[in-house]
Amino acid sequence: MSSRPRHLLVALLALALVAIAARAGAQDEDFSPESDAWNGLGRFAAIARERGVTLEIPARLDVGTLQPADALIVVSPNDELPAASLTDFMRAGGRVALGDDFGRGDTLLRTFRIGRGRPNRADALRLRGNDELLVARPSAGHPLTEGVSALVTNHPMVVYHPELEPIFSFGERDAVVLAGAVGAGRLVAIGDPSVLIANMLELRGNQRFAENLVDYLDGGRGGRLFLITPGAVMVGRYGEPGADRPLHDVRAMLERLADVELPETALRIAAAAIAGILMVLAAGVLPRSSPYVGAAMFARPSVPGGFAGRIEWFSQRPANLGDPAMVYKLELEIELHRRLGLIAPVSIDDVANRMKARGMRSTDVESARRLLGELAELREEWERGTRGDALPEARFRKILASGEALLEKVRNLG
């Protein structure tokens, strides 16, 4: 055989191997909604469409675009979920099912005091004697259990809650499915996402459970059903489309100002606040230097960036520092909630109680109460437009120093 045909044969063989490897890789991708392989969600997606729902499978979902009639099925997420936004979505009427065993869904579960753990295999039925194929039985009458005598799992985790009764469980308390109300909405926690893969849907009970789940989430409300697979990204804040985009908050402020009749003085203050924020943002976006101008041209005194820059900018002008104080109030509360593990909305009492539980001294807790109370009063005056005299710089800097000291004390808690 000449060298040319031999090289051609080698090239064709290599291409064939690449194609086979690519196909095998696609088949091996867990929870792929386009795959009908044993570990894919293609069959589940088909079931959802057959039930008449509007199914969407986004690679990126802005939570702000969701409507109360919509529902989500989140499967084995790779990234931490936006728990606060999903909570607001459910309180408004949205429904969420989280199927997760070892993924990043624990943030959302902890928000509702739902824990995960290993099942007690000694009390569980097994399919074909396999210790990993545990059989869950319906534990309570619920729309999810209709027509399902057994739900077969594959390497499951159990989910538990101090008050919620199991929907499906191994034995008495080892729940693999929990469901509960969140405001006007619903949350379903499933300890094994593989109950929805094609291989498991070959079992009659699992297929009926999948049908029940779709019907329960849809609820005849005419909304959309979003299937969120492991690689999908969820961003934004519920009720605020585009909240993850640059300048969203500034744009929202401008829209609110357009609808509010303000006195001339208040308009000047608001304009100064917006201008200050935009100047700081622009300082971080524009080039540091230009090849077209010399260093001596258009010389300006240096201004620090970030929040310090905002303080400096306002302090050099005869404006009311109440506006940056409101910005600092928001930033302080967000950071406090994050460090204390609280989900907004929370009260000052909630913050104080969490500080006490973490071991903060009573005197420091009372100082925190006074600071948060002072900021709350300023916020009320700011919203009513009854601030009276301008907030002095000395008082603003005192608020700032107290807030930073509080954050440092919280950081040092156990």
PDB file of C-alpha atoms in Angstrom, residues 127-278:
ATOM      1  CA  LEU A 127     -34.450  -2.982  44.381  1.00  0.00           C
ATOM      2  CA  ARG A 128     -32.936  -6.349  43.441  1.00  0.00           C
ATOM      3  CA  GLY A 129     -31.024  -6.323  46.736  1.00  0.00           C
ATOM      4  CA  ASN A 130     -28.879  -3.363  45.628  1.00  0.00           C
ATOM      5  CA  ASP A 131     -27.879  -1.155  48.584  1.00  0.00           C
ATOM      6  CA  GLU A 132     -27.801   1.932  46.333  1.00  0.00           C
ATOM      7  CA  LEU A 133     -31.213   1.406  44.701  1.00  0.00           C
ATOM      8  CA  LEU A 134     -33.403   2.225  47.692  1.00  0.00           C
ATOM      9  CA  VAL A 135     -37.184   2.190  47.375  1.00  0.00           C
ATOM     10  CA  ALA A 136     -39.143   5.055  48.942  1.00  0.00           C
ATOM     11  CA  ARG A 137     -42.791   4.674  49.890  1.00  0.00           C
ATOM     12  CA  PRO A 138     -45.450   7.403  50.048  1.00  0.00           C
ATOM     13  CA  SER A 139     -45.738   8.672  53.623  1.00  0.00           C
ATOM     14  CA  ALA A 140     -48.632  11.114  53.289  1.00  0.00           C
ATOM     15  CA  GLY A 141     -51.534  11.900  51.013  1.00  0.00           C
ATOM     16  CA  HIS A 142     -50.297  14.533  48.565  1.00  0.00           C
ATOM     17  CA  PRO A 143     -50.693  15.350  44.846  1.00  0.00           C
ATOM     18  CA  LEU A 144     -47.136  14.066  44.334  1.00  0.00           C
ATOM     19  CA  THR A 145     -48.031  10.594  45.629  1.00  0.00           C
ATOM     20  CA  GLU A 146     -51.141   9.980  43.498  1.00  0.00           C
ATOM     21  CA  GLY A 147     -50.805   6.661  41.697  1.00  0.00           C
ATOM     22  CA  VAL A 148     -47.266   6.072  43.016  1.00  0.00           C
ATOM     23  CA  SER A 149     -46.778   3.010  45.208  1.00  0.00           C
ATOM     24  CA  ALA A 150     -42.970   3.112  45.109  1.00  0.00           C
ATOM     25  CA  LEU A 151     -40.292   5.616  44.076  1.00  0.00           C
ATOM     26  CA  VAL A 152     -36.935   4.018  43.236  1.00  0.00           C
ATOM     27  CA  THR A 153     -33.827   6.077  43.980  1.00  0.00           C
ATOM     28  CA  ASN A 154     -30.180   5.774  42.977  1.00  0.00           C
ATOM     29  CA  HIS A 155     -27.490   6.742  45.542  1.00  0.00           C
ATOM     30  CA  PRO A 156     -29.940   9.075  47.326  1.00  0.00           C
ATOM     31  CA  MET A 157     -29.558  11.559  50.143  1.00  0.00           C
ATOM     32  CA  VAL A 158     -32.384  12.132  52.614  1.00  0.00           C
ATOM     33  CA  VAL A 159     -33.859  15.534  53.429  1.00  0.00           C
ATOM     34  CA  TYR A 160     -35.260  16.442  56.815  1.00  0.00           C
ATOM     35  CA  HIS A 161     -37.106  19.303  58.485  1.00  0.00           C
ATOM     36  CA  PRO A 162     -38.263  19.633  62.117  1.00  0.00           C
ATOM     37  CA  GLU A 163     -41.892  20.262  61.141  1.00  0.00           C
ATOM     38  CA  LEU A 164     -42.574  19.054  57.596  1.00  0.00           C
ATOM     39  CA  GLU A 165     -43.946  15.563  57.137  1.00  0.00           C
ATOM     40  CA  PRO A 166     -42.205  13.363  54.542  1.00  0.00           C
ATOM     41  CA  ILE A 167     -43.963  12.883  51.199  1.00  0.00           C
ATOM     42  CA  PHE A 168     -41.833   9.853  50.231  1.00  0.00           C
ATOM     43  CA  SER A 169     -39.500   8.200  52.717  1.00  0.00           C
ATOM     44  CA  PHE A 170     -37.384   5.178  53.616  1.00  0.00           C
ATOM     45  CA  GLY A 171     -38.850   3.991  56.887  1.00  0.00           C
ATOM     46  CA  GLU A 172     -40.571   6.488  59.184  1.00  0.00           C
ATOM     47  CA  ARG A 173     -38.471   9.671  59.030  1.00  0.00           C
ATOM     48  CA  ASP A 174     -35.869   9.299  56.250  1.00  0.00           C
ATOM     49  CA  ALA A 175     -37.590  11.518  53.672  1.00  0.00           C
ATOM     50  CA  VAL A 176     -36.440  11.627  50.078  1.00  0.00           C
ATOM     51  CA  VAL A 177     -39.174  14.138  49.145  1.00  0.00           C
ATOM     52  CA  LEU A 178     -40.464  17.049  51.246  1.00  0.00           C
ATOM     53  CA  ALA A 179     -42.953  19.751  50.269  1.00  0.00           C
ATOM     54  CA  GLY A 180     -44.106  22.905  51.996  1.00  0.00           C
ATOM     55  CA  ALA A 181     -45.698  26.315  51.487  1.00  0.00           C
ATOM     56  CA  VAL A 182     -43.595  29.468  51.170  1.00  0.00           C
ATOM     57  CA  GLY A 183     -45.991  32.397  51.277  1.00  0.00           C
ATOM     58  CA  ALA A 184     -48.319  31.950  48.305  1.00  0.00           C
ATOM     59  CA  GLY A 185     -45.859  29.567  46.614  1.00  0.00           C
ATOM     60  CA  ARG A 186     -44.504  26.054  47.120  1.00  0.00           C
ATOM     61  CA  LEU A 187     -41.131  24.382  47.610  1.00  0.00           C
ATOM     62  CA  VAL A 188     -40.420  20.709  46.834  1.00  0.00           C
ATOM     63  CA  ALA A 189     -37.113  19.251  48.046  1.00  0.00           C
ATOM     64  CA  ILE A 190     -35.995  15.989  46.398  1.00  0.00           C
ATOM     65  CA  GLY A 191     -32.946  14.222  47.833  1.00  0.00           C
ATOM     66  CA  ASP A 192     -32.146  12.375  44.613  1.00  0.00           C
ATOM     67  CA  PRO A 193     -32.242  14.154  41.232  1.00  0.00           C
ATOM     68  CA  SER A 194     -31.665  10.866  39.415  1.00  0.00           C
ATOM     69  CA  VAL A 195     -35.307   9.858  39.970  1.00  0.00           C
ATOM     70  CA  LEU A 196     -35.941  12.000  36.861  1.00  0.00           C
ATOM     71  CA  ILE A 197     -33.318  10.530  34.498  1.00  0.00           C
ATOM     72  CA  ALA A 198     -34.354   8.328  31.579  1.00  0.00           C
ATOM     73  CA  ASN A 199     -33.180   5.053  33.101  1.00  0.00           C
ATOM     74  CA  MET A 200     -35.247   5.580  36.269  1.00  0.00           C
ATOM     75  CA  LEU A 201     -38.293   6.729  34.298  1.00  0.00           C
ATOM     76  CA  GLU A 202     -38.509   3.224  32.857  1.00  0.00           C
ATOM     77  CA  LEU A 203     -40.096   2.357  36.209  1.00  0.00           C
ATOM     78  CA  ARG A 204     -43.830   2.981  36.316  1.00  0.00           C
ATOM     79  CA  GLY A 205     -43.807   4.630  39.756  1.00  0.00           C
ATOM     80  CA  ASN A 206     -41.008   7.024  38.832  1.00  0.00           C
ATOM     81  CA  GLN A 207     -42.731   8.056  35.608  1.00  0.00           C
ATOM     82  CA  ARG A 208     -45.976   8.752  37.455  1.00  0.00           C
ATOM     83  CA  PHE A 209     -44.046  10.776  40.044  1.00  0.00           C
ATOM     84  CA  ALA A 210     -42.490  12.845  37.233  1.00  0.00           C
ATOM     85  CA  GLU A 211     -45.946  13.485  35.777  1.00  0.00           C
ATOM     86  CA  ASN A 212     -47.299  14.444  39.207  1.00  0.00           C
ATOM     87  CA  LEU A 213     -44.360  16.798  39.768  1.00  0.00           C
ATOM     88  CA  VAL A 214     -44.964  18.627  36.486  1.00  0.00           C
ATOM     89  CA  ASP A 215     -48.698  18.929  37.216  1.00  0.00           C
ATOM     90  CA  TYR A 216     -48.079  20.108  40.786  1.00  0.00           C
ATOM     91  CA  LEU A 217     -45.623  22.800  39.747  1.00  0.00           C
ATOM     92  CA  ASP A 218     -47.818  23.961  36.887  1.00  0.00           C
ATOM     93  CA  GLY A 219     -50.967  23.890  39.002  1.00  0.00           C
ATOM     94  CA  GLY A 220     -53.115  24.844  36.010  1.00  0.00           C
ATOM     95  CA  ARG A 221     -51.962  28.444  36.409  1.00  0.00           C
ATOM     96  CA  GLY A 222     -50.817  28.932  32.813  1.00  0.00           C
ATOM     97  CA  GLY A 223     -47.259  29.897  33.682  1.00  0.00           C
ATOM     98  CA  ARG A 224     -43.949  28.688  32.296  1.00  0.00           C
ATOM     99  CA  LEU A 225     -41.947  25.755  33.629  1.00  0.00           C
ATOM    100  CA  PHE A 226     -38.181  26.306  33.642  1.00  0.00           C
ATOM    101  CA  LEU A 227     -35.869  23.298  33.730  1.00  0.00           C
ATOM    102  CA  ILE A 228     -32.598  24.487  35.303  1.00  0.00           C
ATOM    103  CA  THR A 229     -29.816  22.000  34.588  1.00  0.00           C
ATOM    104  CA  PRO A 230     -26.423  21.795  36.357  1.00  0.00           C
ATOM    105  CA  GLY A 231     -24.575  24.172  34.029  1.00  0.00           C
ATOM    106  CA  ALA A 232     -27.277  26.852  33.912  1.00  0.00           C
ATOM    107  CA  VAL A 233     -26.679  30.221  35.572  1.00  0.00           C
ATOM    108  CA  MET A 234     -29.276  32.072  37.655  1.00  0.00           C
ATOM    109  CA  VAL A 235     -28.802  35.809  38.182  1.00  0.00           C
ATOM    110  CA  GLY A 236     -30.678  38.925  39.267  1.00  0.00           C
ATOM    111  CA  ARG A 237     -33.311  39.838  41.824  1.00  0.00           C
ATOM    112  CA  TYR A 238     -36.962  38.823  41.726  1.00  0.00           C
ATOM    113  CA  GLY A 239     -39.216  41.609  40.505  1.00  0.00           C
ATOM    114  CA  GLU A 240     -36.302  43.584  39.005  1.00  0.00           C
ATOM    115  CA  PRO A 241     -35.476  42.468  35.455  1.00  0.00           C
ATOM    116  CA  GLY A 242     -31.885  43.207  34.526  1.00  0.00           C
ATOM    117  CA  ALA A 243     -30.739  43.787  38.114  1.00  0.00           C
ATOM    118  CA  ASP A 244     -27.434  42.055  37.357  1.00  0.00           C
ATOM    119  CA  ARG A 245     -26.569  44.521  34.609  1.00  0.00           C
ATOM    120  CA  PRO A 246     -24.274  47.534  35.140  1.00  0.00           C
ATOM    121  CA  LEU A 247     -26.001  50.758  36.264  1.00  0.00           C
ATOM    122  CA  HIS A 248     -29.322  48.971  36.919  1.00  0.00           C
ATOM    123  CA  ASP A 249     -29.712  50.577  40.352  1.00  0.00           C
ATOM    124  CA  VAL A 250     -28.855  54.028  39.023  1.00  0.00           C
ATOM    125  CA  ARG A 251     -31.350  53.582  36.167  1.00  0.00           C
ATOM    126  CA  ALA A 252     -34.037  52.462  38.633  1.00  0.00           C
ATOM    127  CA  MET A 253     -33.356  55.535  40.790  1.00  0.00           C
ATOM    128  CA  LEU A 254     -33.779  57.796  37.760  1.00  0.00           C
ATOM    129  CA  GLU A 255     -37.079  56.105  36.863  1.00  0.00           C
ATOM    130  CA  ARG A 256     -38.381  56.595  40.408  1.00  0.00           C
ATOM    131  CA  LEU A 257     -37.346  60.247  40.424  1.00  0.00           C
ATOM    132  CA  ALA A 258     -39.191  60.785  37.134  1.00  0.00           C
ATOM    133  CA  ASP A 259     -42.476  59.814  38.807  1.00  0.00           C
ATOM    134  CA  VAL A 260     -42.043  61.823  42.012  1.00  0.00           C
ATOM    135  CA  GLU A 261     -42.657  65.544  42.452  1.00  0.00           C
ATOM    136  CA  LEU A 262     -39.751  66.848  44.515  1.00  0.00           C
ATOM    137  CA  PRO A 263     -38.919  70.329  45.840  1.00  0.00           C
ATOM    138  CA  GLU A 264     -36.115  72.147  44.042  1.00  0.00           C
ATOM    139  CA  THR A 265     -33.682  71.542  46.924  1.00  0.00           C
ATOM    140  CA  ALA A 266     -34.410  67.816  46.949  1.00  0.00           C
ATOM    141  CA  LEU A 267     -33.860  67.653  43.196  1.00  0.00           C
ATOM    142  CA  ARG A 268     -30.459  69.300  43.576  1.00  0.00           C
ATOM    143  CA  ILE A 269     -29.501  66.824  46.295  1.00  0.00           C
ATOM    144  CA  ALA A 270     -30.685  63.825  44.260  1.00  0.00           C
ATOM    145  CA  ALA A 271     -28.830  65.111  41.213  1.00  0.00           C
ATOM    146  CA  ALA A 272     -25.667  65.508  43.274  1.00  0.00           C
ATOM    147  CA  ALA A 273     -25.995  61.978  44.652  1.00  0.00           C
ATOM    148  CA  ILE A 274     -26.486  60.456  41.201  1.00  0.00           C
ATOM    149  CA  ALA A 275     -23.657  62.502  39.749  1.00  0.00           C
ATOM    150  CA  GLY A 276     -21.345  61.344  42.529  1.00  0.00           C
ATOM    151  CA  ILE A 277     -22.160  57.692  41.948  1.00  0.00           C
ATOM    152  CA  LEU A 278     -21.720  58.047  38.190  1.00  0.00           C
TER     153      LEU A 278
END
